[in-house]
Coordinates of C-alpha atoms and ligand atoms in Angstrom, one line a residue:
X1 CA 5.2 -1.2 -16.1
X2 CA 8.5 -0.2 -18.2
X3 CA 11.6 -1.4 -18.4
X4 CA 14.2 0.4 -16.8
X5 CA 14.2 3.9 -18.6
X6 CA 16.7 7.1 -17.2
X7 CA 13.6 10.0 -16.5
X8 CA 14.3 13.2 -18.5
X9 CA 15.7 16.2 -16.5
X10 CA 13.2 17.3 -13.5
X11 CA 12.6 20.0 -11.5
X12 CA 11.5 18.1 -8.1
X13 CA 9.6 20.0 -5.5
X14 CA 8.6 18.4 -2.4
X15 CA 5.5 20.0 -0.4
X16 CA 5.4 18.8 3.1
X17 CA 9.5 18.8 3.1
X18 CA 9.5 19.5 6.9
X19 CA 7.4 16.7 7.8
X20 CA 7.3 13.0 8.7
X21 CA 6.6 11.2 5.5
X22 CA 9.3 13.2 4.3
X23 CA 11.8 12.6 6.9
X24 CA 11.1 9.4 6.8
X25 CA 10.6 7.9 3.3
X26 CA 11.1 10.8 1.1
X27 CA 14.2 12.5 1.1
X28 CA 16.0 9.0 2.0
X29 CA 14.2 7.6 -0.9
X30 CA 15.5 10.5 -3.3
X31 CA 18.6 10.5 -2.1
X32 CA 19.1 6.4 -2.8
X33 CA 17.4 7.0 -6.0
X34 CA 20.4 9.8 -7.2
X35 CA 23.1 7.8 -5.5
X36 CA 22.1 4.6 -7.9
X37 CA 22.3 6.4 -11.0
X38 CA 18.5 6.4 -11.4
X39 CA 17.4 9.9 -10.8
X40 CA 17.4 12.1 -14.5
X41 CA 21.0 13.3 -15.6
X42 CA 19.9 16.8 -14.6
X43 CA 17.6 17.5 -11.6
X44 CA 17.3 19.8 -8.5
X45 CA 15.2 19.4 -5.4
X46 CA 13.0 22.2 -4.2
X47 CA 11.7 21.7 -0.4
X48 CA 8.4 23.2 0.3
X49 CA 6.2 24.0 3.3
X50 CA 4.0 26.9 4.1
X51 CA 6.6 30.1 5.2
X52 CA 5.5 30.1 9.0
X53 CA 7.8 26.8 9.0
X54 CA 10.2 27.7 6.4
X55 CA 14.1 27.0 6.1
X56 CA 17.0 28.4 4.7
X57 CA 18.5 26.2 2.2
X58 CA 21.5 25.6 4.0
X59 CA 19.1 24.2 7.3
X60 CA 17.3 21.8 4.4
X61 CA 20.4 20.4 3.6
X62 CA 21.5 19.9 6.6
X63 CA 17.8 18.4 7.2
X64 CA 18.1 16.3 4.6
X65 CA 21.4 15.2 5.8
X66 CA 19.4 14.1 9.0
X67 CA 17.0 12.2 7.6
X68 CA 19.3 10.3 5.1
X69 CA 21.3 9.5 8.3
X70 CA 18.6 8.2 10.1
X71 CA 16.0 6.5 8.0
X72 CA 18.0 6.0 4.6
X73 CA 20.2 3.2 3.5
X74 CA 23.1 4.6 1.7
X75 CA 25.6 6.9 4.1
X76 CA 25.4 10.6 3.3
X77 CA 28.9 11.0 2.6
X78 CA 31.6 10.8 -0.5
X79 CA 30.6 12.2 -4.0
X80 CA 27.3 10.8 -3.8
X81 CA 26.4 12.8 -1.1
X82 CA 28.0 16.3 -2.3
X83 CA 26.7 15.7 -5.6
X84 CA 23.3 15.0 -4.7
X85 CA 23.5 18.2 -1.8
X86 CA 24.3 20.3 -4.7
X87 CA 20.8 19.9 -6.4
X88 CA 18.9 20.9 -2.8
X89 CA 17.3 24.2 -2.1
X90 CA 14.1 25.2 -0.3
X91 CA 11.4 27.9 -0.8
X92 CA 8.4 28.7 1.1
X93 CA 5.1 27.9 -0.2
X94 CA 1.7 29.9 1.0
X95 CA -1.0 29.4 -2.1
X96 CA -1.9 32.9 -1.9
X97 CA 2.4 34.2 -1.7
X98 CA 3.7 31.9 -4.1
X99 CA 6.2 34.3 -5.5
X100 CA 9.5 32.1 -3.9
X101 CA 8.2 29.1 -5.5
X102 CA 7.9 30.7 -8.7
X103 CA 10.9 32.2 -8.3
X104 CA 12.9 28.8 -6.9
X105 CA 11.3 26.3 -10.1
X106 CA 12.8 29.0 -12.8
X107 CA 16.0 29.1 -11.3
X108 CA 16.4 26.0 -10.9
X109 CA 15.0 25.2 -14.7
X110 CA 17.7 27.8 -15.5
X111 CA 20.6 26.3 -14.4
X112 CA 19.6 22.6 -16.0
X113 CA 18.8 24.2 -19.0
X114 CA 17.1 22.6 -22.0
X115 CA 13.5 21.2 -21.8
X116 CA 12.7 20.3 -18.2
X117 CA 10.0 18.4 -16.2
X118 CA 8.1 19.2 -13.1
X119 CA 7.5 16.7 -10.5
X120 CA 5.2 17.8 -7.4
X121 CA 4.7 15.5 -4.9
X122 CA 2.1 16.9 -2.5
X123 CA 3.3 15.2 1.3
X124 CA 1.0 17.5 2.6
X125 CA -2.6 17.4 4.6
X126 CA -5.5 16.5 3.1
X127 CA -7.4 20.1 3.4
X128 CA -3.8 21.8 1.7
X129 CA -4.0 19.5 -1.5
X130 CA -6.4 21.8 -3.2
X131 CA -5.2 25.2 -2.6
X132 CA -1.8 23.8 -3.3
X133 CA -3.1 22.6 -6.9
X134 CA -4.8 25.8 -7.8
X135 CA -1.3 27.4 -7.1
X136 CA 0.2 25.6 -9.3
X137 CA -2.5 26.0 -11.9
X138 CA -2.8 29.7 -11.4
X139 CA 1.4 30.2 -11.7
X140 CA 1.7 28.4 -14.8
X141 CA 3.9 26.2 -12.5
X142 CA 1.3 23.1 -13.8
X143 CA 2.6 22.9 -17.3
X144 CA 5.1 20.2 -18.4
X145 CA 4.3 18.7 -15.2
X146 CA 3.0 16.0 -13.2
X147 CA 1.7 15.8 -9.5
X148 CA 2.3 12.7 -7.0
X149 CA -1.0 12.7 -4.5
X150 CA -0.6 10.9 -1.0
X151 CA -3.3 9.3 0.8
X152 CA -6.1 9.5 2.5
X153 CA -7.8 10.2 -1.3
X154 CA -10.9 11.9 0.2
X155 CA -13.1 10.9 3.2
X156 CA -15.9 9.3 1.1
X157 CA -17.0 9.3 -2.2
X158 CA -18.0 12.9 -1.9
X159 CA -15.0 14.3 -0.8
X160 CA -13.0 12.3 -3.3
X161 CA -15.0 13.5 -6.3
X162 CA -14.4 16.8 -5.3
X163 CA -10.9 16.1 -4.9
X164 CA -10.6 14.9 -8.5
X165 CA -12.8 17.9 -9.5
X166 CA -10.3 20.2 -8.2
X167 CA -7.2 18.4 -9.6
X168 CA -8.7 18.4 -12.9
X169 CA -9.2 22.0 -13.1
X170 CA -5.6 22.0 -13.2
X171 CA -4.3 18.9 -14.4
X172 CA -4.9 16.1 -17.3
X173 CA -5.9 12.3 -15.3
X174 CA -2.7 11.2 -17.5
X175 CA -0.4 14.3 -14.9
X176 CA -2.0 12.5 -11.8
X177 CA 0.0 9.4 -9.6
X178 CA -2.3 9.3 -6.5
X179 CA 0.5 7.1 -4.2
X180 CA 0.2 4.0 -2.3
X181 CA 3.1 2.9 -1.5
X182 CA 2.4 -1.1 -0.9
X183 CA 1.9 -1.1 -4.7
X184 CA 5.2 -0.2 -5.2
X185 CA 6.7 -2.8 -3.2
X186 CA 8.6 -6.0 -5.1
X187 CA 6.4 -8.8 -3.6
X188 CA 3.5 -7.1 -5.5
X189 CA 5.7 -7.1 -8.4
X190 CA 5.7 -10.7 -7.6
X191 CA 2.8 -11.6 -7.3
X192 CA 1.8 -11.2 -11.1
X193 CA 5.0 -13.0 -11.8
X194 CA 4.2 -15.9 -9.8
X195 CA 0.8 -16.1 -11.4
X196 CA 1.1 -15.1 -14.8
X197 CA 5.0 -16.5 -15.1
X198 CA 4.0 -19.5 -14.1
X199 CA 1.6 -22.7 -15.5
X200 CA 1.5 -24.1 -12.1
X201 CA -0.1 -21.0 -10.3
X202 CA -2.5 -19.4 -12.6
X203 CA -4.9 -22.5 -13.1
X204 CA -5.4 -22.9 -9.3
X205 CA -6.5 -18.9 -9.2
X206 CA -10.1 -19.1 -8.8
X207 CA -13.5 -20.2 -7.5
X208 CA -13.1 -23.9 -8.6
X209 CA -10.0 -24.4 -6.2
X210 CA -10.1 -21.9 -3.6
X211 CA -11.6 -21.6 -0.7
X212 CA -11.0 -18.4 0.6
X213 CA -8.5 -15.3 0.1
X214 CA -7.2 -13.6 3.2
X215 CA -5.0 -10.2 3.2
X216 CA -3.8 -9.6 6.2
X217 CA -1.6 -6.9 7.3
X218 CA -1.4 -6.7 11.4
X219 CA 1.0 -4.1 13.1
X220 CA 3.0 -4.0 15.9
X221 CA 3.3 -0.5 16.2
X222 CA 0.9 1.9 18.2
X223 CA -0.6 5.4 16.3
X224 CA 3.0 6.7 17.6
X225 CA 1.9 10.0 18.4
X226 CA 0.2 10.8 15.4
X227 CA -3.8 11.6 17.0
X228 CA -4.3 14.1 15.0
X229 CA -4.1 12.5 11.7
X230 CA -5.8 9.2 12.9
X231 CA -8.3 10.2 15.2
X232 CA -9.8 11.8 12.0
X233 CA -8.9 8.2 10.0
X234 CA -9.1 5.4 11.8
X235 CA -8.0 1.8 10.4
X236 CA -10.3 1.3 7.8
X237 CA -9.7 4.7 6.1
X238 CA -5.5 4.5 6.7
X239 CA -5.5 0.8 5.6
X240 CA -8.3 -1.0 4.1
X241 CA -9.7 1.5 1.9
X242 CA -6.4 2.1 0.4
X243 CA -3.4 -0.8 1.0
X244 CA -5.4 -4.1 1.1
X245 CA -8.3 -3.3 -1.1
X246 CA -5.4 -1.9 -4.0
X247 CA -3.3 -5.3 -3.0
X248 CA -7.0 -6.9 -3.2
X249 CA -7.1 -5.6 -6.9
X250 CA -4.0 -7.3 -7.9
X251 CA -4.7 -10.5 -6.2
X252 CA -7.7 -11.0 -7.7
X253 CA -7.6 -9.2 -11.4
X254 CA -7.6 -11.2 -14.7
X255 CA -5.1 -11.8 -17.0
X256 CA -4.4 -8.2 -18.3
X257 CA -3.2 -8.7 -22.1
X258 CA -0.1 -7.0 -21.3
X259 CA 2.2 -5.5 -18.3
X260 CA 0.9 -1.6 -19.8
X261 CA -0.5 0.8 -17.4
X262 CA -3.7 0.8 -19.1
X263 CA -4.2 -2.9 -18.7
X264 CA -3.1 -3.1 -15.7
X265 CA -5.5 -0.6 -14.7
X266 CA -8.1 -1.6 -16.1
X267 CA -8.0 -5.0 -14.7
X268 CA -8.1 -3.8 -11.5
X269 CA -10.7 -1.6 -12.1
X270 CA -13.5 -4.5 -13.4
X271 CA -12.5 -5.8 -10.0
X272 CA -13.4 -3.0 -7.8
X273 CA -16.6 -2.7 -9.8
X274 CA -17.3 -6.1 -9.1
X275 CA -16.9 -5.3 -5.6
X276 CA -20.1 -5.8 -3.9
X277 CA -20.9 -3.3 -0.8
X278 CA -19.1 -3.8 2.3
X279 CA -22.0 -4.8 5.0
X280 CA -21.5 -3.7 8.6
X281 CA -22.6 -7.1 9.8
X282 CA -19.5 -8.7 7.7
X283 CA -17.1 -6.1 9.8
X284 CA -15.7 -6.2 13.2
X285 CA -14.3 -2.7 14.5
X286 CA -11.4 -2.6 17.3
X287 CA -9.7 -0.6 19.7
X288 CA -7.0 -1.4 21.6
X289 CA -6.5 -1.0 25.1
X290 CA -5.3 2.2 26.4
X291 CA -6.0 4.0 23.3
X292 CA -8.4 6.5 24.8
X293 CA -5.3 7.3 27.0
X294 CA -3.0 8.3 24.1
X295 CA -2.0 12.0 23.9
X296 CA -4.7 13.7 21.4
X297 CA -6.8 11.4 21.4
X298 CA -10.2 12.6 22.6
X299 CA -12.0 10.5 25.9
X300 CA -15.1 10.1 23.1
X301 CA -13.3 9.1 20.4
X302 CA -15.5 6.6 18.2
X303 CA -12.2 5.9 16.0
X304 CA -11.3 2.4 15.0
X305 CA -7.4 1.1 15.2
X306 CA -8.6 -2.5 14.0
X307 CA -10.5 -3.9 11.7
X308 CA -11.3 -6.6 9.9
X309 CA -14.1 -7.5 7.2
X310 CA -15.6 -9.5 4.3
X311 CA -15.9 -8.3 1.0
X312 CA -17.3 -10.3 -2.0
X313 CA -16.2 -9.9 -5.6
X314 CA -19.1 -10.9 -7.6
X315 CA -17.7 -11.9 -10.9
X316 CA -17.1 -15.1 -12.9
X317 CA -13.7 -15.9 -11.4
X318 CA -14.6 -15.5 -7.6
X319 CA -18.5 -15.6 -6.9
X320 CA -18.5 -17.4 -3.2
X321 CA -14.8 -16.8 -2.4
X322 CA -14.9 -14.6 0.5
X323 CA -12.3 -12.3 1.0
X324 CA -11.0 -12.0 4.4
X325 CA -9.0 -8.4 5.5
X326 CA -7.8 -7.9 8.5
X327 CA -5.3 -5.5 10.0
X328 CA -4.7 -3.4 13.2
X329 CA -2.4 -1.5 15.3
X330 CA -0.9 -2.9 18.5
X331 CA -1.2 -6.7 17.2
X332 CA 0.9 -9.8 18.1
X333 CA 3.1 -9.0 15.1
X334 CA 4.1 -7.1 11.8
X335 CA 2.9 -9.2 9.1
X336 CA 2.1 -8.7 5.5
X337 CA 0.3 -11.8 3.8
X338 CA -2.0 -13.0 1.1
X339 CA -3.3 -16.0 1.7
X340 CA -4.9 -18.2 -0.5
X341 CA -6.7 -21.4 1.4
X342 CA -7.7 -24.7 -1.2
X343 CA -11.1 -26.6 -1.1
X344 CA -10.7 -29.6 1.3
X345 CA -10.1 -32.7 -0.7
X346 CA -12.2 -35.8 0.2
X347 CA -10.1 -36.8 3.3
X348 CA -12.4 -40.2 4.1
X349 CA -9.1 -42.4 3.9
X350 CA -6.7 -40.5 6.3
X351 CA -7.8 -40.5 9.9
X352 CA -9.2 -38.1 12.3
X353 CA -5.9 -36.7 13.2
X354 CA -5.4 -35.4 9.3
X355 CA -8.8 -33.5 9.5
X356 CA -8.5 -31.9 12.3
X357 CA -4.5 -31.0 11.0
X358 CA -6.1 -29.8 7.5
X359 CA -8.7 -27.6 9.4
X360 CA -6.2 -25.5 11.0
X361 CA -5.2 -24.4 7.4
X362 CA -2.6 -27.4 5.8
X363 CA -3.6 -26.4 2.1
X364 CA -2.6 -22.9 1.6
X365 CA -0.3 -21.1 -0.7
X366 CA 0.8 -17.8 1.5
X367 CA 2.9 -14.8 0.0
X368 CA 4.5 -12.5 2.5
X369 CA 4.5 -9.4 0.5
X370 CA 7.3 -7.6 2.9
X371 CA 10.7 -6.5 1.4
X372 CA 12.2 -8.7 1.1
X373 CA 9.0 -11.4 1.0
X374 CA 8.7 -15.2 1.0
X375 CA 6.2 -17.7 -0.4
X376 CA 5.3 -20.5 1.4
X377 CA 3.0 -23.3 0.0
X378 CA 1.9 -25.3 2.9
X379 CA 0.5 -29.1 2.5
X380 CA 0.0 -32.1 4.2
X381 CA 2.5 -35.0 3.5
X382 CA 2.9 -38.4 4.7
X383 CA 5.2 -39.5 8.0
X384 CA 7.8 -41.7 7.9
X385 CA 6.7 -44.8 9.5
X386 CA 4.5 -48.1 8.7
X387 CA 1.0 -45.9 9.7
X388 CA -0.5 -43.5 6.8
X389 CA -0.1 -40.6 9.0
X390 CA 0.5 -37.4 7.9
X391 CA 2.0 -34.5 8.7
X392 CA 2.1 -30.6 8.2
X393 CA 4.7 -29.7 5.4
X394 CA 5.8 -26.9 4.3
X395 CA 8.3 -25.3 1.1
X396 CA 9.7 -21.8 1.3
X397 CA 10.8 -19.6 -1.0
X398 CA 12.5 -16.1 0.3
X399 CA 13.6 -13.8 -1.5
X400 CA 16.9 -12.9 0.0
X401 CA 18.2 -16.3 0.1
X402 CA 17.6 -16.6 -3.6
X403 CA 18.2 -12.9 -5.5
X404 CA 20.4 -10.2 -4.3
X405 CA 18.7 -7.7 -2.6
X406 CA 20.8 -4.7 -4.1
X407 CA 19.2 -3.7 -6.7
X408 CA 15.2 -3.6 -4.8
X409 CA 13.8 -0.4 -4.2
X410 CA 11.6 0.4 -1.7
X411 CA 8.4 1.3 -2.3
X412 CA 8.4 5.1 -2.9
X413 CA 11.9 4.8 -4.2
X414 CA 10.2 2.7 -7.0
X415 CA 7.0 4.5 -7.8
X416 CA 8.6 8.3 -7.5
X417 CA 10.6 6.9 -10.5
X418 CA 7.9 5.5 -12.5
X419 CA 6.3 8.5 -11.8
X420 CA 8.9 10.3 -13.2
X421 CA 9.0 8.5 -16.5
X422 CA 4.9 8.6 -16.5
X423 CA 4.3 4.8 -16.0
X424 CA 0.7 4.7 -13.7
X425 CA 0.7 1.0 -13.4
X426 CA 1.3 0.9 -9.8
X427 CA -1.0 4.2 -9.7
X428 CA -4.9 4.2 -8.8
X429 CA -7.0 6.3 -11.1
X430 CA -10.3 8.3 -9.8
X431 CA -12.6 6.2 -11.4
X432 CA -11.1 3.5 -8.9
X433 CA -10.9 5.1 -6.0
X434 CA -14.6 6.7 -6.2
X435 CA -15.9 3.2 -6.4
X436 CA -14.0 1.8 -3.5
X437 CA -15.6 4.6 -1.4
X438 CA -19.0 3.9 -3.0
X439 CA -18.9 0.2 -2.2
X440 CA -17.4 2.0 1.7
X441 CA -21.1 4.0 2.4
X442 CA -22.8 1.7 4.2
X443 CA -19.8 0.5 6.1
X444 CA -18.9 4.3 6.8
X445 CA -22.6 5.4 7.3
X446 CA -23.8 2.3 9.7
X447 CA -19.9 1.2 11.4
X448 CA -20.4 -1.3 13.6
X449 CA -19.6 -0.6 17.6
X450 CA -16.0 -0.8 18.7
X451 CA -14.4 -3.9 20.4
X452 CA -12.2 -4.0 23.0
X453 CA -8.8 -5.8 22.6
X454 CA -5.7 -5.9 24.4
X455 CA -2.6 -5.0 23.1
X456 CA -0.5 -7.4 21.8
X457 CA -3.5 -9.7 20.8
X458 CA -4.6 -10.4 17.8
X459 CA -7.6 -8.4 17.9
X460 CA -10.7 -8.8 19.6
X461 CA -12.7 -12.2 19.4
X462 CA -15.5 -11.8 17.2
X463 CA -12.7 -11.6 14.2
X464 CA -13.3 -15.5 14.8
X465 CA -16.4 -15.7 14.3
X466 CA -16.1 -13.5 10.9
X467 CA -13.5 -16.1 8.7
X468 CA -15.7 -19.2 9.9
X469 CA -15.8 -22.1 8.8
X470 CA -12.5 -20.9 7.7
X471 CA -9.6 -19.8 9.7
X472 CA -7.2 -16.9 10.0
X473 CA -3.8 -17.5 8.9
X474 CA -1.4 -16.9 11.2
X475 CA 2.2 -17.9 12.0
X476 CA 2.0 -21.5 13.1
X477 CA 2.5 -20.6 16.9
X478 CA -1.2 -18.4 16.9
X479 CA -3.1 -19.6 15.0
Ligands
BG6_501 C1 0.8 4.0 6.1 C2 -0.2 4.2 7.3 O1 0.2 4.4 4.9 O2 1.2 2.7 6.0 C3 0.4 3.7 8.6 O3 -0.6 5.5 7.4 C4 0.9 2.3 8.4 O4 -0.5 3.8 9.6 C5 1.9 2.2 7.2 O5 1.7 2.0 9.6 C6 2.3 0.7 7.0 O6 3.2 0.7 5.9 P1 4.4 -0.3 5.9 O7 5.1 -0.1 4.7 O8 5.3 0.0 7.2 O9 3.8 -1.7 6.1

């Protein structure tokens, strides 16, 4: 984690340019990144996909036009825009025709001159990752490069050391950013600030004060048409495998001795190898209602769109704390929270009223780690009145009432850039991600049969039954 630095001149090319992620997050998060001043002094964008869905250059500009009008935050218009249009083109990739590629990179290198960088960010199916990286080994196209990765990293642990096998045949580990894009957003940032930054938090962050540690990341949304990536995914492989146990690693890592990628990274590694295996009896699968209905989606599907489990780091800091994950699709709500529940204090003076208010989760410190996020420390406190009563009490902190928002990037806006000036902080390494899919086997080999919940819920009831004697945390009106 650097301080702001301006990345050398790059060469940019984007497999996958026609698709979602791209449309979506991508191109809009390139083109905010240029129209800040942040992208290298010299750069050019080459669009990729296989040639049976090629475009011209002029229909990729006017794609990217779309896109940036639709999904991005700064108009495509002005100098900004014609300056930033400028550095567009597009060439079709097939690994085994990858002549226009070739031919696209050293023009492009040729008109910015000088010594030039290669960034390749692979937004492109899982089964495509390989072929695309022996391209780019076999072209020379690999050298004074690096390669951005998207998830799903693998299937298991066998597909994902294969996966790393095959990148290194091409690449150095130091060339590879495997992505996950809730690492690169500010409340994550934040939450080593808040407990490192800060003698008040850091004491408090372990086994002697807390009771539990929740991440919790329900969604609103439905799979949205996409069956044929999830029916082959499911929650646990979209989500938990990579978001909340990578936001698990930061939450839960020590001290690192500085804010360098290496320390960083290896703090979170001790924690996944302290990670003990994920038991199917500590899990509860879900589907929601009318998901068997959704187009692609086959009538036999055994995929999950909820889950939520327990998971044990067995180390000095956190022996007995459970850890409690949850998250789903077709919840009550879009939430993203840690949650960090205290021991009970002795309550023997306040009355019954206080316990049964401190059992519903009084004592908590709670980070929403959305952008922009808030932290909410929530405590009991007494009522006004002649009676010791007390009362639920909360204090806020939210982001956008207290910093300007203008100068937050989003997620991939963020983690392209450190990619571009090699910081892997916010970057998992394969070492990391092979022992999250070890301590995944016996989830993955034994899953535990689907539950039924209805959409809208908050997923089906035995989820209960899996946080007690604690409780989930949810906004006041559901718990
Ligand atoms: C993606 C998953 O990685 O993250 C999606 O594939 C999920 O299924 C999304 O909806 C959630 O990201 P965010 O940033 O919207 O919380």
């Amino acid at each position: 984690m650097t301080a702001a630095v301006r990345p050398a001149d790059h060469v940019i090319v984007l497999f996958g340019a026609t698709g979602d992620l791209a449309k979506r997050m991508l191109l809009p998060g390139l083109y905010r990144l240029a129209a800040s001043g942040l992208l290298p002094a010299h750069y050019r964008i080459i669009g990729s996909a296989p040639a049976a869905v090629a475009l011209s250059d002029d229909d990729f500009r006017r794609h990217v036009r779309a896109s940036v009008s639709e999904f991005g935050t700064v108009p495509a218009e002005g100098a900004p825009w014609e300056t930033f249009e400028q550095s567009l083109s597009f060439a079709a990739a097939d690994p085994e025709r990858p002549g226009p590629l070739l031919a696209a990179v050293t023009a492009a290198e040729q008109a910015i001159g000088g010594d030039v960088r290669r960034l390749y960010h692979l937004a492109v199916p899982p089964p495509a990752f390989t072929s695309v990286v022996a391209m780019l080994g076999a072209t020379g196209l690999s050298e004074r490069a690096s390669v951005i990765v998207e998830k799903p990293f693998g299937n298991d642990l066998t597909s994902a050391q294969a996966l790393d096998a095959a990148i290194h045949a091409t690449f150095d580990e130091s060339a590879v950013f495997r992505i996950d894009h809730f690492l690169g957003k500010e409340s994550v940032d934040n939450l080593l600030a808040l407990r490192f930054g800060n003698g008040l938090f850091e004491p408090i962050w372990n086994r002697e004060h807390l009771a539990y540690v929740q991440i919790d990341v329900p969604e609103t949304l439905s799979i949205e048409g996409r069956a044929a990536f999830y029916e082959g995914t499911g929650a646990y492989r979209d989500m938990i495998v990579t978001h909340l146990l990578q936001v698990l690693g930061f939450v839960a890592m020590e001290p690192p001795t500085s804010l360098a990628a290496r320390s960083l990274r290896d703090e979170r590694r001790k924690v996944f190898e302290a990670l003990q295996p994920i038991e199917p009896a500590n899990v509860v699968r879900g589907r929601y209602d009318g998901y068997l209905e959704e187009p692609g989606v086959s009538p036999t599907s055994t995929t999950e769109t909820f889950v939520a489990l327990r998971v044990d780091v067995d180390n000095w800091r956190w022996r007995g704390v459970p850890f409690l994950l949850r998250t789903g699709k077709c919840l009550a709500e879009k939430r993203r929270l840690v949650t960090l529940g205290f021991h009970q204090p002795t309550l023997r003076m306040f009355d019954l009223d206080t316990k049964r208010l401190w059992s519903s989760g009084a004592d908590e410190l709670v980070i929403d780690f959305s952008d922009p996020g808030t932290i909410e420390v929530a405590f009991l406190a007494k009522e006004p009145g002649p009676t010791m009563r007390l009362g639920q009490a909360t204090m806020e902190f939210a982001y956008k009432e207290s910093f300007a928002s203008a100068n937050g990037l989003a997620g991939y806006e963020r983690l392209i850039l450190d990619a571009m000036v090699g910081d892997q902080s916010l970057f998992t390494d394969a070492e990391s991600i092979e022992r999250l899919w070890e301590i995944s086997a016996p989830l993955l080999e034994h899953p535990p049969p689907i539950e039924p919940y209805q959409v809208g819920s908050w997923g089906p009831a035995p989820v209960t039954k899996l946080a007690a004697p604690h409780r989930w945390h949810l906004p006041t009106r559901a718990r």
